[in-house]
Coordinates of C-alpha atoms in Angstrom, one line a residue:
Chain S
M1 CA -72.6 71.3 6.8
I2 CA -69.8 73.0 4.9
T3 CA -69.9 76.6 4.1
A4 CA -67.2 78.5 2.2
R5 CA -67.2 82.2 1.5
N6 CA -64.4 83.6 -0.7
M7 CA -62.0 80.7 0.0
V8 CA -58.5 81.6 -1.4
K9 CA -55.3 79.5 -1.3
K10 CA -52.2 81.0 -2.9
F11 CA -48.9 79.0 -3.2
G12 CA -46.5 81.9 -3.7
H13 CA -48.0 83.7 -6.8
F14 CA -50.0 80.7 -7.9
I15 CA -53.6 80.9 -7.0
A16 CA -54.9 77.3 -6.5
N17 CA -58.4 78.3 -5.1
D18 CA -59.7 81.8 -6.3
H19 CA -62.5 82.9 -4.1
L20 CA -64.5 79.8 -3.8
T21 CA -68.0 80.1 -2.5
F22 CA -70.2 77.2 -1.9
Q23 CA -72.4 75.4 0.6
V24 CA -73.1 71.8 1.2
R25 CA -76.3 70.6 3.0
K26 CA -76.7 67.7 5.5
G27 CA -77.0 64.4 3.9
E28 CA -76.2 65.7 0.5
I29 CA -73.9 64.0 -2.0
F30 CA -71.8 66.9 -3.4
G31 CA -69.6 66.2 -6.4
F32 CA -66.4 68.2 -6.7
L33 CA -65.3 68.0 -10.5
G34 CA -62.5 69.5 -12.3
A35 CA -59.6 68.6 -14.6
N36 CA -56.3 67.7 -13.0
G37 CA -54.8 70.8 -11.4
A38 CA -58.1 72.6 -11.3
G39 CA -57.7 72.9 -7.5
K40 CA -60.1 70.3 -6.4
T41 CA -57.7 68.4 -3.9
T42 CA -56.3 71.8 -2.7
A43 CA -59.8 72.8 -1.7
M44 CA -60.6 69.4 -0.2
R45 CA -57.4 69.5 1.8
I46 CA -58.4 72.8 3.3
L47 CA -61.8 71.6 4.4
C48 CA -60.0 68.5 6.1
G49 CA -57.6 70.6 8.0
L50 CA -54.5 69.3 6.0
S51 CA -53.8 72.7 4.6
A52 CA -54.3 76.2 5.8
P53 CA -56.3 78.6 3.7
T54 CA -54.8 81.9 2.7
S55 CA -58.1 83.7 3.3
G56 CA -61.9 83.3 3.3
E57 CA -64.7 82.4 5.8
I58 CA -64.8 78.6 6.0
S59 CA -66.7 76.4 8.4
V60 CA -66.9 72.6 8.4
A61 CA -69.6 70.8 10.5
G62 CA -70.4 74.1 12.0
Y63 CA -66.7 74.6 13.2
N64 CA -64.4 77.3 12.1
V65 CA -61.5 75.9 10.0
Y66 CA -58.9 78.4 11.6
R67 CA -59.8 78.0 15.3
Q68 CA -61.7 74.7 15.7
K69 CA -59.4 72.3 13.8
E70 CA -59.6 69.6 16.4
K71 CA -63.4 69.5 16.5
I72 CA -63.5 69.4 12.8
K73 CA -61.1 66.4 12.7
R74 CA -63.4 64.5 15.2
S75 CA -66.5 65.0 12.9
I76 CA -65.2 64.1 9.5
G77 CA -63.9 61.0 7.7
Y78 CA -61.5 60.9 5.0
M79 CA -60.4 58.6 2.2
S80 CA -57.4 59.6 0.4
Q81 CA -56.6 59.4 -3.3
K82 CA -53.9 57.0 -2.6
F83 CA -54.9 53.8 -1.0
S84 CA -54.7 54.2 2.7
L85 CA -55.0 50.8 4.6
Y86 CA -52.0 49.1 5.9
E87 CA -51.0 46.2 3.6
D88 CA -49.3 44.1 6.4
L89 CA -52.1 44.3 8.7
T90 CA -55.3 42.2 8.6
V91 CA -58.7 43.7 8.0
R92 CA -59.6 43.4 11.6
E93 CA -56.3 45.1 12.7
N94 CA -56.9 47.9 10.2
F95 CA -60.4 48.6 11.7
R96 CA -59.1 48.3 15.1
F97 CA -56.3 50.8 14.5
Y98 CA -58.3 53.5 12.7
G99 CA -61.1 53.0 15.5
G100 CA -58.5 53.4 18.0
I101 CA -57.0 56.6 16.7
Y102 CA -60.5 58.2 16.8
G103 CA -60.7 57.1 20.4
L104 CA -63.6 54.6 20.0
P105 CA -63.9 52.2 22.9
R106 CA -62.8 48.6 22.1
K107 CA -66.4 47.3 22.3
R108 CA -67.7 49.8 19.9
I109 CA -64.9 49.2 17.3
R110 CA -65.9 45.4 17.3
E111 CA -69.5 46.3 16.9
R112 CA -68.8 48.7 14.0
T113 CA -66.4 46.3 12.4
A114 CA -68.9 43.4 12.5
Y115 CA -71.6 45.7 11.3
L116 CA -69.6 47.2 8.3
L117 CA -68.2 44.0 7.2
E118 CA -71.5 42.3 7.3
K119 CA -72.8 45.1 4.9
L120 CA -69.9 44.5 2.6
N121 CA -70.5 40.8 2.6
F122 CA -66.9 40.5 3.7
S123 CA -67.0 39.0 7.2
H124 CA -65.3 35.9 6.1
A125 CA -62.0 37.7 5.3
I126 CA -61.7 39.6 8.6
D127 CA -58.3 38.0 9.4
K128 CA -56.9 38.2 5.8
K129 CA -54.0 40.6 5.3
I130 CA -54.9 43.6 3.1
A131 CA -52.1 42.8 0.8
Q132 CA -54.0 39.6 -0.2
I133 CA -57.2 41.3 -1.1
P134 CA -58.1 42.6 -4.6
L135 CA -58.1 46.3 -5.1
G136 CA -61.8 46.8 -5.6
W137 CA -62.4 45.1 -2.2
K138 CA -59.8 47.3 -0.6
Q139 CA -61.4 50.5 -1.8
K140 CA -64.6 49.4 -0.4
L141 CA -62.9 48.6 3.0
A142 CA -61.2 51.9 2.9
F143 CA -64.5 53.6 2.6
S144 CA -65.9 51.6 5.6
I145 CA -63.0 52.5 7.6
A146 CA -63.4 56.1 6.8
I147 CA -66.7 55.8 8.4
I148 CA -66.0 53.7 11.3
H149 CA -66.3 56.6 13.8
S150 CA -69.8 57.5 12.3
P151 CA -68.6 61.0 11.1
R152 CA -71.2 63.6 10.1
I153 CA -69.3 64.5 6.9
V154 CA -67.1 62.1 4.7
F155 CA -64.5 63.4 2.2
L156 CA -63.7 61.1 -0.6
D157 CA -60.7 62.0 -2.7
E158 CA -61.1 60.2 -6.2
P159 CA -62.3 57.0 -4.5
T160 CA -62.9 55.0 -7.5
S161 CA -60.0 55.7 -9.6
G162 CA -58.6 52.4 -11.1
V163 CA -61.5 50.1 -10.2
D164 CA -63.8 48.1 -12.3
P165 CA -67.2 49.5 -13.4
I166 CA -69.1 46.8 -11.3
T167 CA -67.0 47.7 -8.2
R168 CA -67.7 51.4 -8.9
R169 CA -71.3 50.7 -9.0
Q170 CA -71.2 49.0 -5.7
F171 CA -69.2 51.7 -4.3
W172 CA -71.8 54.2 -5.2
E173 CA -74.4 52.2 -3.7
M174 CA -72.5 52.4 -0.4
I175 CA -72.3 56.2 -0.9
Y176 CA -76.0 56.3 -1.2
E177 CA -76.7 54.1 1.7
T178 CA -74.4 56.4 3.9
A179 CA -76.0 59.6 2.7
S180 CA -79.4 58.2 3.5
R181 CA -78.3 58.2 7.1
E182 CA -77.8 61.9 7.1
V183 CA -74.1 61.8 6.6
T184 CA -72.9 64.4 4.1
V185 CA -70.6 63.1 1.3
F186 CA -68.1 65.3 -0.5
V187 CA -66.6 63.5 -3.2
T188 CA -64.1 64.5 -6.0
T189 CA -64.0 62.5 -9.2
H190 CA -62.9 62.3 -12.9
Y191 CA -65.7 60.0 -14.0
M192 CA -68.5 62.0 -15.5
D193 CA -71.0 59.2 -15.3
E194 CA -70.4 59.4 -11.4
A195 CA -71.2 63.1 -11.6
E196 CA -74.6 62.1 -12.5
Y197 CA -75.2 60.2 -9.1
C198 CA -74.5 63.4 -7.1
N199 CA -77.1 65.5 -5.7
R200 CA -75.3 68.6 -6.7
V201 CA -72.0 69.2 -8.5
S202 CA -69.5 71.9 -8.8
I203 CA -67.1 72.1 -11.8
M204 CA -63.9 73.8 -11.2
D205 CA -61.6 75.2 -13.8
Q206 CA -58.3 77.0 -13.1
G207 CA -58.9 77.5 -9.4
R208 CA -62.5 78.9 -10.0
I209 CA -65.8 77.3 -9.5
E210 CA -67.4 77.7 -13.0
A211 CA -70.7 76.0 -12.4
L212 CA -72.6 74.6 -9.4
D213 CA -75.9 73.1 -9.6
T214 CA -77.9 69.6 -9.8
P215 CA -76.6 67.6 -12.8
A216 CA -80.2 67.9 -14.4
R217 CA -80.1 71.7 -14.2
L218 CA -76.5 71.9 -15.6
K219 CA -77.4 69.7 -18.5
E220 CA -80.3 72.0 -19.3
K221 CA -78.3 75.2 -18.9
Y222 CA -75.5 73.9 -21.3
Q223 CA -78.1 72.0 -23.5
A224 CA -75.9 68.9 -23.1
A225 CA -77.0 65.2 -23.2
N226 CA -74.9 64.3 -20.3
M227 CA -72.4 65.6 -17.7
N228 CA -69.5 64.7 -20.0
Q229 CA -70.5 67.3 -22.5
V230 CA -71.2 69.9 -19.8
F231 CA -67.7 69.5 -18.5
V232 CA -66.1 69.7 -21.9
Q233 CA -67.9 72.9 -22.4
I234 CA -66.7 74.5 -19.2
A235 CA -63.2 73.1 -19.1
R236 CA -62.3 74.1 -22.7
Chain Y
M1 CA -53.2 58.2 25.8
K2 CA -55.1 55.1 24.8
R3 CA -55.1 56.2 21.2
F4 CA -51.4 56.7 21.5
F5 CA -50.8 53.1 22.7
G6 CA -53.0 51.7 19.8
F7 CA -50.7 53.6 17.6
V8 CA -47.6 52.0 19.1
R9 CA -49.0 48.6 19.0
K10 CA -49.7 48.9 15.2
E11 CA -46.1 50.0 14.8
F12 CA -44.8 46.8 16.6
I13 CA -47.0 44.9 14.3
H14 CA -45.3 46.5 11.3
I15 CA -41.9 45.7 12.7
F16 CA -42.6 42.1 13.6
R17 CA -44.4 41.2 10.5
D18 CA -41.5 42.4 8.3
K19 CA -38.7 39.8 8.1
R20 CA -36.1 42.3 6.6
T21 CA -36.7 44.8 9.4
L22 CA -36.4 42.1 12.1
L23 CA -33.3 41.0 10.5
I24 CA -31.6 44.5 10.3
L25 CA -32.8 45.1 13.9
F26 CA -31.6 41.8 15.4
G27 CA -29.3 39.9 13.0
M28 CA -27.2 42.7 12.1
P29 CA -26.1 44.0 15.5
I30 CA -25.1 40.5 16.6
A31 CA -23.5 39.7 13.5
Q32 CA -21.4 42.9 13.4
I33 CA -20.3 42.8 16.8
L34 CA -19.1 39.2 16.4
I35 CA -17.3 39.8 13.2
F36 CA -15.7 43.1 14.4
G37 CA -14.9 41.3 17.6
Y38 CA -13.2 38.3 16.2
V39 CA -11.5 40.1 13.4
V40 CA -9.9 42.5 15.9
T41 CA -9.1 40.3 18.7
N42 CA -7.0 37.5 17.2
E43 CA -5.0 35.2 19.1
I44 CA -1.2 35.1 18.3
K45 CA 0.0 32.0 16.6
E46 CA 3.5 31.7 15.1
A47 CA 3.9 35.4 14.5
R48 CA 6.8 36.1 12.3
I49 CA 9.6 37.9 14.3
A50 CA 13.2 38.9 13.7
I51 CA 16.1 38.9 16.3
Y52 CA 18.8 41.3 16.3
D53 CA 21.3 40.0 18.9
K54 CA 24.1 42.5 19.5
S55 CA 25.5 40.3 22.5
K56 CA 25.2 36.6 21.5
D57 CA 25.7 35.3 24.9
A58 CA 24.2 32.7 27.0
V59 CA 21.4 34.8 28.4
T60 CA 20.4 36.1 25.1
H61 CA 20.3 32.6 23.6
E62 CA 18.2 31.3 26.6
I63 CA 15.7 34.2 26.1
T64 CA 15.5 33.6 22.4
D65 CA 15.0 29.9 22.9
K66 CA 12.3 30.7 25.5
L67 CA 10.6 33.0 23.0
L68 CA 10.7 30.6 20.0
S69 CA 9.8 27.5 22.0
S70 CA 6.4 29.1 22.7
D71 CA 3.8 28.7 19.9
Y72 CA 3.4 32.3 19.6
F73 CA 6.6 33.3 17.7
R74 CA 8.5 31.9 14.6
L75 CA 12.0 33.2 13.7
A76 CA 11.8 34.6 10.3
K77 CA 14.9 36.4 10.1
T78 CA 18.2 37.1 11.9
I79 CA 19.3 40.7 11.6
E80 CA 23.0 41.6 11.7
D81 CA 23.1 45.4 11.7
E82 CA 20.9 48.4 12.4
Q83 CA 20.1 49.3 8.9
Q84 CA 18.3 46.0 8.2
I85 CA 15.7 46.6 10.9
E86 CA 13.8 49.3 9.0
A87 CA 14.1 47.4 5.8
T88 CA 12.7 44.3 7.2
F89 CA 9.7 46.1 8.5
E90 CA 9.1 47.9 5.3
K91 CA 8.9 44.8 3.4
G92 CA 6.4 43.4 5.9
D93 CA 8.2 40.3 6.5
V94 CA 7.9 40.5 10.2
K95 CA 5.5 42.0 12.9
E96 CA 8.2 42.4 15.5
V97 CA 11.8 42.9 15.9
I98 CA 13.6 42.1 19.3
V99 CA 16.9 43.9 19.8
F100 CA 19.3 42.7 22.7
E101 CA 21.8 45.3 23.6
S102 CA 25.5 44.5 23.5
D103 CA 27.2 43.0 26.5
F104 CA 23.8 41.8 27.6
D105 CA 25.0 39.2 30.1
E106 CA 27.7 41.2 31.7
K107 CA 25.3 44.3 32.1
L108 CA 22.7 42.1 33.7
H109 CA 25.0 40.6 36.3
H110 CA 27.3 43.8 37.0
E111 CA 24.8 46.5 36.5
Q112 CA 21.8 44.4 37.6
S113 CA 20.0 45.6 34.5
A114 CA 20.0 45.1 30.6
Q115 CA 17.7 46.2 28.0
V116 CA 15.7 44.3 25.3
Q117 CA 14.1 46.5 22.7
I118 CA 10.9 45.4 21.1
L119 CA 10.1 47.1 18.0
L120 CA 6.6 46.5 16.6
D121 CA 4.7 47.1 13.4
A122 CA 1.8 48.9 14.8
T123 CA -0.1 49.6 11.6
D124 CA -2.2 46.7 12.9
A125 CA -2.5 48.3 16.4
N126 CA -4.2 45.4 18.1
M127 CA -1.9 42.8 16.7
A128 CA 1.1 44.9 17.8
N129 CA -0.4 45.4 21.3
L130 CA -0.8 41.6 21.7
L131 CA 2.7 40.7 20.5
Q132 CA 4.3 43.3 22.7
S133 CA 2.5 41.9 25.9
Y134 CA 3.2 38.4 24.9
T135 CA 6.9 39.1 24.4
S136 CA 7.3 41.2 27.5
G137 CA 5.5 38.5 29.5
I138 CA 8.0 35.8 28.5
I139 CA 10.8 38.0 29.1
N140 CA 9.6 39.2 32.6
D141 CA 8.9 35.5 33.4
Y142 CA 12.6 34.7 32.5
S143 CA 13.7 37.7 34.6
R144 CA 12.0 36.6 37.7
H145 CA 13.2 33.1 37.2
I146 CA 17.0 34.1 37.2
K147 CA 16.3 36.5 40.1
V148 CA 15.1 33.7 42.4
S149 CA 18.1 31.3 41.4
S150 CA 20.8 33.9 41.9
G151 CA 19.5 35.7 44.9
N152 CA 20.2 39.3 43.8
M153 CA 18.1 41.5 41.7
P154 CA 19.0 41.6 38.2
A155 CA 16.3 43.0 35.8
I156 CA 15.8 42.6 32.1
K157 CA 13.9 45.7 30.9
P158 CA 11.8 45.1 27.9
K159 CA 11.4 48.5 26.0
P160 CA 8.5 48.2 23.6
R161 CA 8.1 50.6 20.9
M162 CA 5.4 51.1 18.6
L163 CA 6.2 52.0 15.0
F164 CA 3.8 53.8 12.7
N165 CA 1.0 54.2 15.2
N166 CA 2.6 54.8 18.6
E167 CA -0.4 55.6 20.6
L168 CA -2.1 52.5 19.7
K169 CA -5.5 54.1 19.0
G170 CA -8.0 51.4 17.9
V171 CA -7.9 49.0 20.8
Y172 CA -11.2 48.5 22.3
M173 CA -12.7 50.7 19.6
F174 CA -14.8 48.1 18.2
V175 CA -17.4 47.8 21.0
P176 CA -18.1 51.6 21.1
G177 CA -17.7 51.9 17.4
T178 CA -20.1 49.0 16.6
M179 CA -22.5 50.4 19.0
A180 CA -22.4 53.9 17.6
L181 CA -22.6 52.4 14.2
I182 CA -25.6 50.1 14.9
L183 CA -27.6 52.4 17.0
M184 CA -27.3 55.1 14.3
L185 CA -28.4 52.7 11.5
V186 CA -31.2 51.0 13.4
T187 CA -32.8 54.3 14.8
A188 CA -32.1 56.9 12.1
M189 CA -32.7 54.6 9.1
M190 CA -35.5 52.6 10.3
T191 CA -37.4 55.6 11.6
S192 CA -36.9 57.5 8.5
I193 CA -38.0 54.7 6.3
S194 CA -41.1 53.9 8.4
I195 CA -42.1 57.5 8.4
T196 CA -41.6 57.9 4.6
R197 CA -43.5 54.7 4.1
E198 CA -46.6 56.2 5.6
K199 CA -46.1 59.2 3.4
E200 CA -45.6 57.1 0.4
M201 CA -48.5 54.8 1.1
G202 CA -50.9 57.7 1.6
T203 CA -51.8 56.7 5.1
M204 CA -49.9 59.8 6.5
E205 CA -52.7 62.0 5.3
V206 CA -55.4 59.7 6.9
L207 CA -53.5 60.0 10.0
L208 CA -53.1 63.8 9.8
V209 CA -56.9 64.1 9.1
S210 CA -57.5 62.2 12.3
P211 CA -57.8 63.8 15.8
L212 CA -54.2 62.6 16.4
K213 CA -51.7 65.4 16.8
S214 CA -48.8 65.3 14.6
V215 CA -46.5 65.1 17.6
Q216 CA -48.5 61.9 18.6
I217 CA -48.1 60.5 15.3
I218 CA -44.4 61.1 15.2
A219 CA -43.9 60.0 18.9
G220 CA -45.9 56.9 18.2
K221 CA -43.8 56.1 15.1
V222 CA -40.5 56.3 16.8
M223 CA -41.3 54.9 20.3
P224 CA -40.9 51.2 19.3
Y225 CA -37.6 52.0 17.7
V226 CA -36.4 53.8 20.9
A227 CA -37.2 50.5 22.8
L228 CA -35.7 48.2 20.3
A229 CA -32.6 50.3 19.6
F230 CA -32.1 50.4 23.5
L231 CA -32.3 46.8 23.8
N232 CA -29.9 46.6 20.8
G233 CA -27.5 48.8 22.7
V234 CA -27.6 46.7 25.9
A235 CA -27.2 43.5 23.9
I236 CA -24.0 44.9 22.4
L237 CA -22.7 46.0 25.7
A238 CA -23.4 42.6 27.1
L239 CA -21.7 40.9 24.3
G240 CA -18.6 43.1 24.5
Y241 CA -18.5 42.5 28.2
L242 CA -19.1 38.8 28.2
V243 CA -17.5 37.6 24.9
F244 CA -14.7 40.1 24.5
D245 CA -13.9 41.2 28.0
M246 CA -14.7 44.9 27.2
P247 CA -14.3 46.5 30.8
V248 CA -17.0 48.5 32.3
H249 CA -15.3 50.7 34.8
G250 CA -17.8 53.8 34.9
N251 CA -21.2 54.0 36.2
V252 CA -23.6 51.8 34.2
V253 CA -26.5 54.2 34.8
L254 CA -24.7 57.0 33.2
L255 CA -23.6 54.6 30.4
L256 CA -27.1 53.7 29.7
G257 CA -28.3 57.2 30.0
E258 CA -25.8 58.4 27.3
T259 CA -26.9 55.5 25.1
L260 CA -30.4 56.6 25.4
L261 CA -29.5 60.1 24.5
Y262 CA -27.5 59.0 21.4
I263 CA -30.6 56.9 20.4
I264 CA -32.8 60.0 20.7
M265 CA -30.3 62.0 18.8
A266 CA -30.2 59.4 15.9
L267 CA -34.1 59.4 16.1
S268 CA -34.5 63.1 15.6
L269 CA -31.9 62.8 12.8
G270 CA -34.2 60.0 11.3
I271 CA -37.3 62.2 11.6
F272 CA -35.3 65.0 10.0
I273 CA -34.4 62.6 7.1
S274 CA -38.1 61.6 6.7
T275 CA -39.2 65.2 6.3
V276 CA -36.6 65.9 3.4
S277 CA -37.2 62.7 1.6
P278 CA -40.4 62.0 -0.6
T279 CA -39.8 58.2 -0.8
Q280 CA -38.5 55.2 1.1
Q281 CA -35.6 54.8 -1.3
V282 CA -34.5 58.4 -0.8
A283 CA -34.6 57.9 2.8
M284 CA -32.7 54.7 2.6
F285 CA -30.1 56.3 0.4
I286 CA -29.6 59.3 2.6
S287 CA -29.3 57.1 5.6
M288 CA -26.8 54.9 4.0
F289 CA -24.5 57.4 2.5
A290 CA -25.0 60.3 4.7
L291 CA -24.9 58.3 8.0
M292 CA -23.4 55.0 7.6
L293 CA -20.1 55.8 5.8
P294 CA -19.2 58.9 7.7
T295 CA -20.2 57.1 10.9
M296 CA -17.7 54.3 10.1
L297 CA -14.9 56.4 8.7
L298 CA -14.9 59.8 10.3
S299 CA -16.1 59.0 13.8
G300 CA -12.6 57.5 15.0
F301 CA -14.3 54.0 14.9
I302 CA -11.9 52.6 12.3
F303 CA -9.4 55.3 11.7
P304 CA -8.0 57.6 14.4
I305 CA -9.0 61.2 14.1
E306 CA -5.8 62.5 15.1
N307 CA -4.2 61.1 11.8
M308 CA -6.7 62.6 9.4
P309 CA -5.8 65.6 7.3
W310 CA -7.4 68.7 8.7
P311 CA -10.4 69.0 6.5
L312 CA -11.5 65.6 7.5
Q313 CA -10.7 66.4 11.1
W314 CA -13.0 69.3 10.8
L315 CA -15.6 67.3 9.1
S316 CA -15.5 64.8 12.0
T317 CA -16.7 67.4 14.3
I318 CA -20.2 67.2 12.9
I319 CA -20.4 63.4 13.1
P320 CA -22.6 62.6 16.2
A321 CA -21.1 59.2 16.6
K322 CA -17.6 60.7 17.4
Y323 CA -19.0 62.2 20.6
F324 CA -20.7 59.0 21.5
I325 CA -17.5 57.0 21.0
I326 CA -15.6 59.4 23.0
L327 CA -18.3 59.2 25.9
I328 CA -18.6 55.4 25.8
K329 CA -14.6 55.1 25.9
H330 CA -14.5 57.4 28.9
I331 CA -17.2 55.7 30.8
M332 CA -16.3 52.2 30.0
I333 CA -12.4 52.2 29.9
K334 CA -11.4 55.0 31.9
G335 CA -14.4 54.9 34.3
T336 CA -14.8 58.6 34.3
G337 CA -17.9 60.3 35.7
F338 CA -20.2 62.8 34.3
V339 CA -18.0 65.8 35.0
F340 CA -15.6 64.7 32.4
V341 CA -18.1 63.9 29.7
W342 CA -20.6 66.7 30.1
K343 CA -19.1 68.6 27.0
E344 CA -19.8 65.6 24.7
T345 CA -23.3 65.1 26.4
L346 CA -24.1 68.8 25.6
V347 CA -23.0 68.4 22.0
L348 CA -25.4 65.4 21.5
L349 CA -28.2 67.3 23.3
G350 CA -27.6 70.2 21.0
M351 CA -27.6 68.0 17.8
T352 CA -30.8 66.7 19.0
A353 CA -32.4 70.0 19.4
I354 CA -31.2 71.1 16.0
F355 CA -32.6 68.1 14.2
I356 CA -35.9 68.3 16.0
G357 CA -36.2 72.1 15.3
L358 CA -35.4 71.5 11.6
S359 CA -38.0 68.8 11.4
I360 CA -40.7 70.9 12.9
K361 CA -39.8 73.7 10.5
N362 CA -40.0 71.3 7.4
F363 CA -43.2 69.7 8.7
K364 CA -44.9 73.1 9.0
I365 CA -43.8 74.1 5.5
R366 CA -45.4 70.9 4.1
L367 CA -48.7 71.6 5.9
E368 CA -48.9 75.3 4.7

């Protein structure tokens, strides 16, 4: 679903992404790990069309990032690092707005809203304003909205930062559920326990991908008990 | 197109759910126009005047009595020689000095003409103008009255002279001025804040990832403000016309067209501000200090541009409101057509183009 070959992004002399090469398969949960400033967000922004790469062959959902940006945008969902719902709008209005900008017909928006809220067990709060809803719920809603238009790939930029462990757990259940319907999930995270939930992870350091494999094989290779130890060995 | 209207609807919800925005949008313009209006157009009541009567005959006494018997004037001082006039004004004791020339009665009856000089403290231009017209009115009235009784045509000629501000700039300034100020604030400040809010909240990124084009995003964000600012402009014009008797001599369509152009200019300025400010606070700060104060002080709204030192005069040429005020005054007061205001229109168009160009450039840099 995502192919990057020698992806480079320079800001002046600073190389944020240094010849990244990786592939993400359909329905895979792909973890994108790295310390702050390692270049994860830059790479994700390029894949989402928010930023133009300096060089490299990159395709997302089968479309070329240089020439077919618009097609890519229709095929992906995105949940930003910052919380991205409108506080002064109700849950229903947020769903309607985001469904609307993806061009879904009214009826389809209503169906999707009802379906996604039901799965969250949150139908009762449909007319509450986002400002009145606790953070953990907001994150889950933001995820639901990121997939309202049934994208083929969903990009999650540190979706669980700042939420409690129980909500994080529920959040990952949502991710699994989504991936089980052949949606590719591309997720960046700081939490190493979350890395264990991914099918495959890549670990970035100073703009380069230092390791890319399943969590089990990485642990074996670095002879570590958990992903945290793997990460510390690479990032040091 | 449907997506775009969904966007506009969302924007209206933002505006109507935020009490502060609503207050700025609708409360402020009405409050301002009323405040400026009532402060500037004050009725005259017991204005302090001085009289310098060089003649002291029956006619001058009659005129003096007529003036003082109205509620408008109160005699604060009787002046006996030329030098005292200036001193009296400088002390600020009186707003007006009336000077009857010598041998008034005689000149009136033998030469059919006599002069009354009306000297006014025009630091308060509007007040001076009002005093002048009230005084002249009373004197003319008297003049007509003696004409009828005596049969011949004697004439008393009131000769008003404005001191300190002899061209009386500032009258009828408040409607065009308030309009320029409010439209600038509403459009530039509100658009820049609402766009930076999306940036700050992180929703802008999500919008940019969506299939909406950035032009659609920006247009969707500013569209409601164009509509509301235009409503505001019409409301101000209506208030000025109905409450303060501001004349509208020119073409209404041209007037509204120029208003719309000014709004679009302010809007492109707002977009530009939003591209350079990282947070809502910065956007607000820039709008306040870079827009509001110069618009009030340098546009000719409060202080006449002609009286400014040349660096400020030069600076005033880059204040968009200046051109809008000139335009509006021409169209409303003088009733001139497009041929006389095309230069100002062109300046506003040019400014719009510059701000939009700069915004696109900044926007692109951010996306690189």
